[in-house]
XYZ file of C-alpha atoms in Angstrom:
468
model
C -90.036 180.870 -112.391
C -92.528 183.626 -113.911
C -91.174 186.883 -114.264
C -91.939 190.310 -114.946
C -89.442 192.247 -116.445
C -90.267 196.550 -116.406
C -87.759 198.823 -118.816
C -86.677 201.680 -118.220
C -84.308 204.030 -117.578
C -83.510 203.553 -114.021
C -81.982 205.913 -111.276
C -81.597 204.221 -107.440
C -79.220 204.791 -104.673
C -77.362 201.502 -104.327
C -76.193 199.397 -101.238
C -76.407 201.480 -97.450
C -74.836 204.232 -97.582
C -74.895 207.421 -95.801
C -76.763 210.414 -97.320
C -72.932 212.175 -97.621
C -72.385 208.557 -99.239
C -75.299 208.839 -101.723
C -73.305 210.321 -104.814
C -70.740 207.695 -104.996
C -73.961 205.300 -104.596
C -75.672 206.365 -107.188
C -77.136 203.711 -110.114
C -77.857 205.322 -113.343
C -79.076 202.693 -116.403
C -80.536 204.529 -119.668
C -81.838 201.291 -121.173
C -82.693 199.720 -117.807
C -84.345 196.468 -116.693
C -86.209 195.804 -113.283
C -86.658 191.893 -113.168
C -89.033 190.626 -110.675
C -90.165 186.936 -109.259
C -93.424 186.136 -109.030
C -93.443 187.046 -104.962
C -92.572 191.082 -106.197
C -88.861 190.842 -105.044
C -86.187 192.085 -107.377
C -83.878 189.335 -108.820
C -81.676 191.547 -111.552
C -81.318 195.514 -111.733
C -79.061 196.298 -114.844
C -78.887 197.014 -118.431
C -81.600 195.197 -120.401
C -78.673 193.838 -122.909
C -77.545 191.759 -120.206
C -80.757 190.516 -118.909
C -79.829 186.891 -118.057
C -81.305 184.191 -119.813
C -83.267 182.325 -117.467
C -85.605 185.442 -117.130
C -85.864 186.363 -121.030
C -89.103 184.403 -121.586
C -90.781 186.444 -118.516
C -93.390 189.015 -119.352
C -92.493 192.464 -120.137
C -93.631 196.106 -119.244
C -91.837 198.283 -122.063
C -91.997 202.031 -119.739
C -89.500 203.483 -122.389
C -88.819 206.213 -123.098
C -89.735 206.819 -119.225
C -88.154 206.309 -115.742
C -88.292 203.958 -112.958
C -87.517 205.406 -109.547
C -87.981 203.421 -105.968
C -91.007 204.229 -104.523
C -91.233 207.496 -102.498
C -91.129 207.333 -98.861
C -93.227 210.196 -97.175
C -92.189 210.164 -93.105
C -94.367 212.935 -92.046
C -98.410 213.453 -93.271
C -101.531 214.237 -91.177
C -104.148 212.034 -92.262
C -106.954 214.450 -90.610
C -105.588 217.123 -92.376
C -106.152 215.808 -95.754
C -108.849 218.807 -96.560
C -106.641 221.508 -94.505
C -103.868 222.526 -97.125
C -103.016 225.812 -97.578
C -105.533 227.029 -94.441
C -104.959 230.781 -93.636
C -104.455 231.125 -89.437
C -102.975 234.510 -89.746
C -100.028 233.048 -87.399
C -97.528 230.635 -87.107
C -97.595 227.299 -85.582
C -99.279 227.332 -82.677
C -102.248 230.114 -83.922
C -102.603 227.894 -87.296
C -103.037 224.673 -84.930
C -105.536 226.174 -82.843
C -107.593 227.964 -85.470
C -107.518 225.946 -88.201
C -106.268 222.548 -87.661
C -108.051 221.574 -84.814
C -111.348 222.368 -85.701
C -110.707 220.720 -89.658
C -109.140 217.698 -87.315
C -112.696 217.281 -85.750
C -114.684 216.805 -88.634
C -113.456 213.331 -88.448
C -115.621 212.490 -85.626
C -118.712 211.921 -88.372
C -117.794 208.403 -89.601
C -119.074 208.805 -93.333
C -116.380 212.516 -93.618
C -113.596 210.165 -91.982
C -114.238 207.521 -94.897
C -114.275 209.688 -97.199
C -111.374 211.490 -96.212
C -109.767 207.911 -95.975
C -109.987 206.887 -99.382
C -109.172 210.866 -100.956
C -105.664 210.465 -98.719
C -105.207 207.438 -100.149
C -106.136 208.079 -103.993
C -103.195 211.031 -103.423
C -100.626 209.172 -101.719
C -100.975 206.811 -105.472
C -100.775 210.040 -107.176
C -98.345 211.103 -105.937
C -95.887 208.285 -105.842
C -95.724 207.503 -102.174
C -95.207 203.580 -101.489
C -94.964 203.681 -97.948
C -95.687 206.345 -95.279
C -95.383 207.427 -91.792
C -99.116 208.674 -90.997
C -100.151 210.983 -88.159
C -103.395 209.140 -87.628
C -106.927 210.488 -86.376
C -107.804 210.587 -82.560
C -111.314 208.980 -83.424
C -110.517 204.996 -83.899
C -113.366 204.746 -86.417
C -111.262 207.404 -88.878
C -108.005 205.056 -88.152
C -110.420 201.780 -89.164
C -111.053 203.469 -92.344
C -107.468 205.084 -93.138
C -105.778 201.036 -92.617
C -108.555 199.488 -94.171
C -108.253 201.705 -97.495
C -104.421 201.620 -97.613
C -104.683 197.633 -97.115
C -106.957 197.507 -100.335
C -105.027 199.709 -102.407
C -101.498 197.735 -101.467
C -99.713 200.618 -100.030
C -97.035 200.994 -97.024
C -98.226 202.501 -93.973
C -97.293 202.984 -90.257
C -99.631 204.829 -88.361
C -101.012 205.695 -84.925
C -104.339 207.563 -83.876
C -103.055 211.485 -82.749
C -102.607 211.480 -78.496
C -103.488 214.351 -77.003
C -104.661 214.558 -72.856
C -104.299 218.700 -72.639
C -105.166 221.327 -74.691
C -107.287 224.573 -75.567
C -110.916 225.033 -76.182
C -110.725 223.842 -79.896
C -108.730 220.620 -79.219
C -111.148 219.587 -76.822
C -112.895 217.273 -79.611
C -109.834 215.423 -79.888
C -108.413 214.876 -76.676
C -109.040 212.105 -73.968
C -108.312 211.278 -70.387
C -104.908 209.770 -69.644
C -106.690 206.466 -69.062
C -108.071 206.273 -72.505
C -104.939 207.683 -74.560
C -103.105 204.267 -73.263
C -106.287 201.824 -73.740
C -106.962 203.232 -77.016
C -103.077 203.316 -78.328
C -103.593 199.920 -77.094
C -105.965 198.667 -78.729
C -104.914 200.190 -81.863
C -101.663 198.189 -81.922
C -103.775 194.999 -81.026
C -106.333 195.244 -83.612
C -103.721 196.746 -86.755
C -99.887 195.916 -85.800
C -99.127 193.689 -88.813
C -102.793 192.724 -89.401
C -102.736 192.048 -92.836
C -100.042 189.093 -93.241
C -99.395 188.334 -88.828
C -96.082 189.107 -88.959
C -94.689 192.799 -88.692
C -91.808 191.526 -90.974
C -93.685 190.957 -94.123
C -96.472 193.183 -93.296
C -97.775 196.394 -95.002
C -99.657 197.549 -92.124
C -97.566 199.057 -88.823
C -98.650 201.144 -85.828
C -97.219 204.017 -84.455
C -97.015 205.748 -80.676
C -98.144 209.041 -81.678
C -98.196 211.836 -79.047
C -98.996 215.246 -80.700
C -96.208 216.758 -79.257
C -94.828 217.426 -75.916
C -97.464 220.639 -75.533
C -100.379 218.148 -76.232
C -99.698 215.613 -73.278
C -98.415 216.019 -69.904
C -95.831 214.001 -68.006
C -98.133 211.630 -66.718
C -98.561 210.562 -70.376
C -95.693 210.682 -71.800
C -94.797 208.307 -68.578
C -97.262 205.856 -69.614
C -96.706 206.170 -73.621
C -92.929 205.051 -72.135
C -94.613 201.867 -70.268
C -96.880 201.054 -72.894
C -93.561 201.298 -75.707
C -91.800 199.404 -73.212
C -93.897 196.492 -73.862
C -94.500 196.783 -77.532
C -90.990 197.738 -79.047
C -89.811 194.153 -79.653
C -92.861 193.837 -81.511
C -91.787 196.623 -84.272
C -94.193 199.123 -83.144
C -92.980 203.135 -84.161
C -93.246 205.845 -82.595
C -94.052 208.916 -83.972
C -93.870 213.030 -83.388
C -92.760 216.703 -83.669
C -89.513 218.666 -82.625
C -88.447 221.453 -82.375
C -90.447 223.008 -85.082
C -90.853 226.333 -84.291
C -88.588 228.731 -82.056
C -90.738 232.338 -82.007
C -88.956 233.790 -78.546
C -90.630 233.296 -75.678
C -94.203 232.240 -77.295
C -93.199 229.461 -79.733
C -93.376 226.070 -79.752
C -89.861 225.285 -78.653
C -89.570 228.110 -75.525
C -93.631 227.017 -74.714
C -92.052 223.147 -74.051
C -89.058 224.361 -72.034
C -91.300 226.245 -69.831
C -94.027 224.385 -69.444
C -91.593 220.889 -68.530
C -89.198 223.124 -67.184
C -86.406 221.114 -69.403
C -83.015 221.738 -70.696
C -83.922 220.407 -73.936
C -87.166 219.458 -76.245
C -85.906 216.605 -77.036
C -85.696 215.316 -73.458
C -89.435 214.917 -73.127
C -89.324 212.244 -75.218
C -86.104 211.034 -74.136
C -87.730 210.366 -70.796
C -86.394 213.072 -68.970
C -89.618 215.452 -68.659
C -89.711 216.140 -65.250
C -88.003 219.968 -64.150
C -84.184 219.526 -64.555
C -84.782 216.798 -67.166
C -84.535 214.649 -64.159
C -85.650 211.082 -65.558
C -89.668 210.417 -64.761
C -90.278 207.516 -67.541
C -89.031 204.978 -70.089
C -87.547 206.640 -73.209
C -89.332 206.951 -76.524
C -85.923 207.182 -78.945
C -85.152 204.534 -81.305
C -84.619 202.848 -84.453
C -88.433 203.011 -84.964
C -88.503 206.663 -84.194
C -89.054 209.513 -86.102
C -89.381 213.171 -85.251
C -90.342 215.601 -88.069
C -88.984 218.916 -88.413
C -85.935 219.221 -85.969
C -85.641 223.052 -87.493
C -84.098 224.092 -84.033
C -81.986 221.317 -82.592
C -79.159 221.586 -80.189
C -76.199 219.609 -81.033
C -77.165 217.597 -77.856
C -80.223 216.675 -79.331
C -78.447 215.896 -82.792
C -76.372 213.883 -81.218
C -78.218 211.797 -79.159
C -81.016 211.275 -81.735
C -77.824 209.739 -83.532
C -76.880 207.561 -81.035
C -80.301 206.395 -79.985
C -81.136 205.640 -83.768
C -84.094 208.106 -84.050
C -84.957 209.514 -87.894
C -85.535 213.123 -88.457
C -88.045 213.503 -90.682
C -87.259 217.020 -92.691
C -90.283 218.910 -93.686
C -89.221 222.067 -95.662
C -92.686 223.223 -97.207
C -94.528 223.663 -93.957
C -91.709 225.096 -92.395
C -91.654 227.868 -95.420
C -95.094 227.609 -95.112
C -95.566 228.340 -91.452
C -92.611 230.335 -90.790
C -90.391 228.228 -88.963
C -87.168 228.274 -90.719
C -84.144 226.348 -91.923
C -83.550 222.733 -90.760
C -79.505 223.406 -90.685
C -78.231 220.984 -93.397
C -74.277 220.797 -92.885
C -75.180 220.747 -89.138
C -77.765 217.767 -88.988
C -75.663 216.064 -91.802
C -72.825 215.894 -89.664
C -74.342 214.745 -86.283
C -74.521 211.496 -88.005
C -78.639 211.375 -87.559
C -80.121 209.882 -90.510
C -82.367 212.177 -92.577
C -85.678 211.474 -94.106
C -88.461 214.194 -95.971
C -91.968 214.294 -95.330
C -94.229 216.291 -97.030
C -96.265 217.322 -93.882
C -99.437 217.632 -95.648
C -101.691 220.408 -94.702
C -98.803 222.289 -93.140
C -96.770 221.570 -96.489
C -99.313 222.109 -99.073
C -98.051 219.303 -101.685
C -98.690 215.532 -101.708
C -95.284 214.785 -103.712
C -91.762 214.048 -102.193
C -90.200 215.736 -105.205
C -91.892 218.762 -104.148
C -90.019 218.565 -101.140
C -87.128 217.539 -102.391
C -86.874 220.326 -104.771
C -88.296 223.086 -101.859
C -85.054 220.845 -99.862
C -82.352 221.972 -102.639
C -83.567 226.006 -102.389
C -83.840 226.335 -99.016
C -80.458 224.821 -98.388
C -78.953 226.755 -101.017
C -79.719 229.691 -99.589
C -78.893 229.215 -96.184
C -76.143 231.876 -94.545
C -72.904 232.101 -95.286
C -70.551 228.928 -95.145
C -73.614 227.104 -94.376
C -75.226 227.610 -97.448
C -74.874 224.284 -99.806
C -76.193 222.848 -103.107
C -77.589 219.483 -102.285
C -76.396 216.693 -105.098
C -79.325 215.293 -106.713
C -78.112 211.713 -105.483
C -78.603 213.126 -101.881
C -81.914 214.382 -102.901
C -83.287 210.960 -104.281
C -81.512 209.416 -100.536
C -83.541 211.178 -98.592
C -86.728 210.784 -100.753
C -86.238 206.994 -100.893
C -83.691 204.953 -98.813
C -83.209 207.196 -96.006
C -86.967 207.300 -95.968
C -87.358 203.512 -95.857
C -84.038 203.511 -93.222
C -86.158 205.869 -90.978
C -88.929 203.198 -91.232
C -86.228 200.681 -90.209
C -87.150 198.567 -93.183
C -84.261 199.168 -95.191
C -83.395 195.864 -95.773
C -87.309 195.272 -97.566
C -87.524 198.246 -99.634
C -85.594 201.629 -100.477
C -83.709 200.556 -103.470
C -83.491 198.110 -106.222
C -80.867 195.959 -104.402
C -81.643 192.715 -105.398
C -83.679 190.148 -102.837
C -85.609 193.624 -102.072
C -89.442 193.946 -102.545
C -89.668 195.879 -105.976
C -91.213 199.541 -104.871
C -91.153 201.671 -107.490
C -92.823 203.995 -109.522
C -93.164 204.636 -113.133
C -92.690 208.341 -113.632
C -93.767 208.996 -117.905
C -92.352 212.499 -118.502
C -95.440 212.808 -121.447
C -97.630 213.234 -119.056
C -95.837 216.583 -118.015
C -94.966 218.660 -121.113
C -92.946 221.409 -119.145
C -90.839 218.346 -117.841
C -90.804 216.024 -121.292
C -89.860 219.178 -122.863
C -87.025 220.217 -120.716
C -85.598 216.395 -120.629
C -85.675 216.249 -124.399
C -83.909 219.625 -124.839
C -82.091 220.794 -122.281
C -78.336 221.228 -122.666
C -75.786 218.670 -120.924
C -72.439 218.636 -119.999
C -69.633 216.543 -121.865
C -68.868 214.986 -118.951
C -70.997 212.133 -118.725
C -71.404 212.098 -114.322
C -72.545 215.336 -114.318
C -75.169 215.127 -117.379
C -76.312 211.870 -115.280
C -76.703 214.317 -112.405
C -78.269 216.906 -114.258
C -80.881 214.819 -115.859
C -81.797 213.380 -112.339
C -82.333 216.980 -110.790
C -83.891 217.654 -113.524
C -86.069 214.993 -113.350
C -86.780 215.404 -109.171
C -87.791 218.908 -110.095
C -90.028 218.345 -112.625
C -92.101 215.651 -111.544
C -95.805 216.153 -110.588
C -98.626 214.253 -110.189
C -99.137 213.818 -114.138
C -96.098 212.286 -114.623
C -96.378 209.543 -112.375
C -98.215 206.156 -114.831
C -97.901 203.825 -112.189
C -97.051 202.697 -108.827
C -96.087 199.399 -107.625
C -95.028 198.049 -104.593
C -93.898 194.440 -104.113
C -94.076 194.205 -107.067
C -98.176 194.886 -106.890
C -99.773 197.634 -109.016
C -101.391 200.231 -106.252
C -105.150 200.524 -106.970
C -107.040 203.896 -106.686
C -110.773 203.339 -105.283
């Protein structure tokens, strides 16, 4: 059997466990050694000393004196937004959408601008590290064609599903179509892309998404046929895909705007099929293993606790919410409802491209959060959510997340060289005598260093991601 065999020294979260599991889970091997078969799956994670025999004649990819980490999972990014970081709205949320994202989003009605945009997001998704993603697509089909078709030829990850919107203000009128067309065109999305590359959604790199803006975006009448239409297509793996709870300005904010508009006792129950006044029950529910809901700043512990039971990801965006104002996701608090916890970038509310951007923007926001509720997040918790609880929310744990072995090999090759400020502080920075917490303080260390220099190479399946 022909091998490849990378080196390295290797950090992973082991096995599935919970993210208050992840410390006890962590893998740390100085002189490591990825082994892969010729189909990209891992066969032997361990010290290179004890490489077995049948794979020493394999070729070899010497990475030393650098890291290998599993790919990053991003489970929040606007594709149409890809040339909107760091726009100035002079508001929060709702003004930013409204003057600036909307109008940026409609650009991608000229075909050549969407193709273009398609292979820039997908240059900086290599650059940045990110294996496999959970897109929020364009509402013109043409800018979807281009975003699959460029992820396809570079060997990336992605789920995705063209943005759904049926109501909305005088500069999301571009975007938005009659209730008819939101359902034929979701429709035909999933027919034409839905595992299209290898036929079969369980070795497939390309996976649609459901993806209603958010509740404010649609009205009942499509969220009641989104339920239909996800009714049909769930055994088929097909995600769904939006916000919550994101931001809770009294009275005007997002949150308080979907209460009174639905006339609800919760967000969450518009997607929980419940989005007629009273949260009396008008339509199949959206919640579920293939669910993911970015933000959840403002949850209830209702909400929390039926995202839990139903399965559904939270997908925990900390830049844009510093960078649009809408506070804390509560860590001890969401940790504890049992719901599992994923990071997205949220790129162009979050203004970076890398997880460990977020991850690191995760540990000070947390740290600093009132009182008892204030905690330091272990770096092993960090790399969870950046990696396996990313690849959990994408309910493909069992293909990719960590370097368990039978797993497709997603990593990435992270050469601190490339980074002086980070080679500099790995090669000199003090450590503690005990040896667990120098192996934790070299992988924070490492998660808050990284940028897009640092990052050599990016593989998944074993594949080498190409840049166009």
């Amino acid at each position: 059997m022909a091998t490849h065999t990378h080196l390295g020294h290797i950090f992973h979260i082991a096995g599935t466990p919970k993210v208050t599991e992840a410390a006890a889970a962590l893998v740390a091997i100085p002189d490591g050694a990825l082994v892969l078969d010729d189909g990209g799956r891992i066969v032997f994670c361990g010290d290179r000393a004890e490489i077995p025999s049948d794979y020493e004649s394999g070729t070899v990819h010497d990475h030393r004196p650098g890291f290998l980490l599993p790919g990053f999972v991003d489970t929040h990014i606007h594709f149409p937004q890809t040339y909107a970081g760091d726009s100035y709205g002079g508001g929060q949320l709702l003004e930013w959408l409204t003057l600036c994202m909307f109008p940026s989003e409609t650009k991608f009605a000229d075909p050549e601008f969407a193709q273009q945009a398609a292979v820039e997001f997908t240059n900086r998704r290599i650059s940045a590290g990110t294996t496999a993603a959970m897109v929020f697509g364009s509402a013109f089909p043409h800018a979807q064609d281009a975003l699959f078709t460029e992820t396809q030829k570079a060997g990336l990850r992605i789920v995705s599903g063209r943005g759904i919107q049926t109501v909305g203000g005088e500069t999301a009128q571009p975007l938005m179509t009659s209730e008819e067309d939101a359902i034929r065109l979701t429709r035909e999305e999933i027919e034409k892309w839905h595992g299209a590359d290898t036929g079969d959604v369980a070795t497939a790199l390309l996976h649609v998404a459901i993806i209603p803006r958010f509740s404010l975006s649609v009205t009942p009448e499509t969220l009641k046929n989104l339920g239909e239409l996800y009714e049909e297509v769930r055994d088929r793996g097909v995600y769904v895909h939006s916000h919550l709870n994101e931001n809770n300005r009294p009275g005007t904010g997002e949150v308080d705007s979907t209460k009174e508009t639905y006339q609800v006792n919760s967000y969450l129950d518009t997607y929980d099929g419940k989005f007629l006044p009273g949260s009396e029950v008008g339509g199949k529910s959206l919640l579920g293993r293939r669910t993911i809901l970015a933000h959840c700043v403002h949850c209830q512990d209702v909400e929390l606790e039926r995202m839990a039971e139903t399965g559904t990801s939270v997908s925990h965006c900390p830049i844009s919410q510093l960078f649009l104002g809408s506070g804390t996701m509560p860590w001890k608090r969401t940790v504890a409802s049992g719901v599992n916890i994923s990071v997205g970038t949220d790129f162009g509310g979050g203004d970076e491209w890398l997880i460990p951007r977020v991850l690191g923007d995760a540990f000070k926001v947390h740290i600093t959060e009132a009182g008892d509720d204030g905690v330091s997040m272990h770096p092993a918790e960090m790399l969870f959510v950046g990696t396996l609880g990313g690849a959990r929310a994408l309910d493909m744990e069992d293909r990719f997340g960590n370097f368990d072995v039978g797993k497709e090999a997603d990593f990435v090759v992270v050469d601190p060289s490339g980074t002086p400020a980070l080679d500099g502080l790995l090669r000199n920075a003090v450590r503690a005598a005990d040896p667990d917490l120098a192996r934790d303080q070299t992988l924070f260390a490492l998660l808050m260093g990284i940028r897009d220099t640092s990052i050599s190479e990016v593989y998944v399946a074993g594949r080498k991601a190409k840049a166009s």
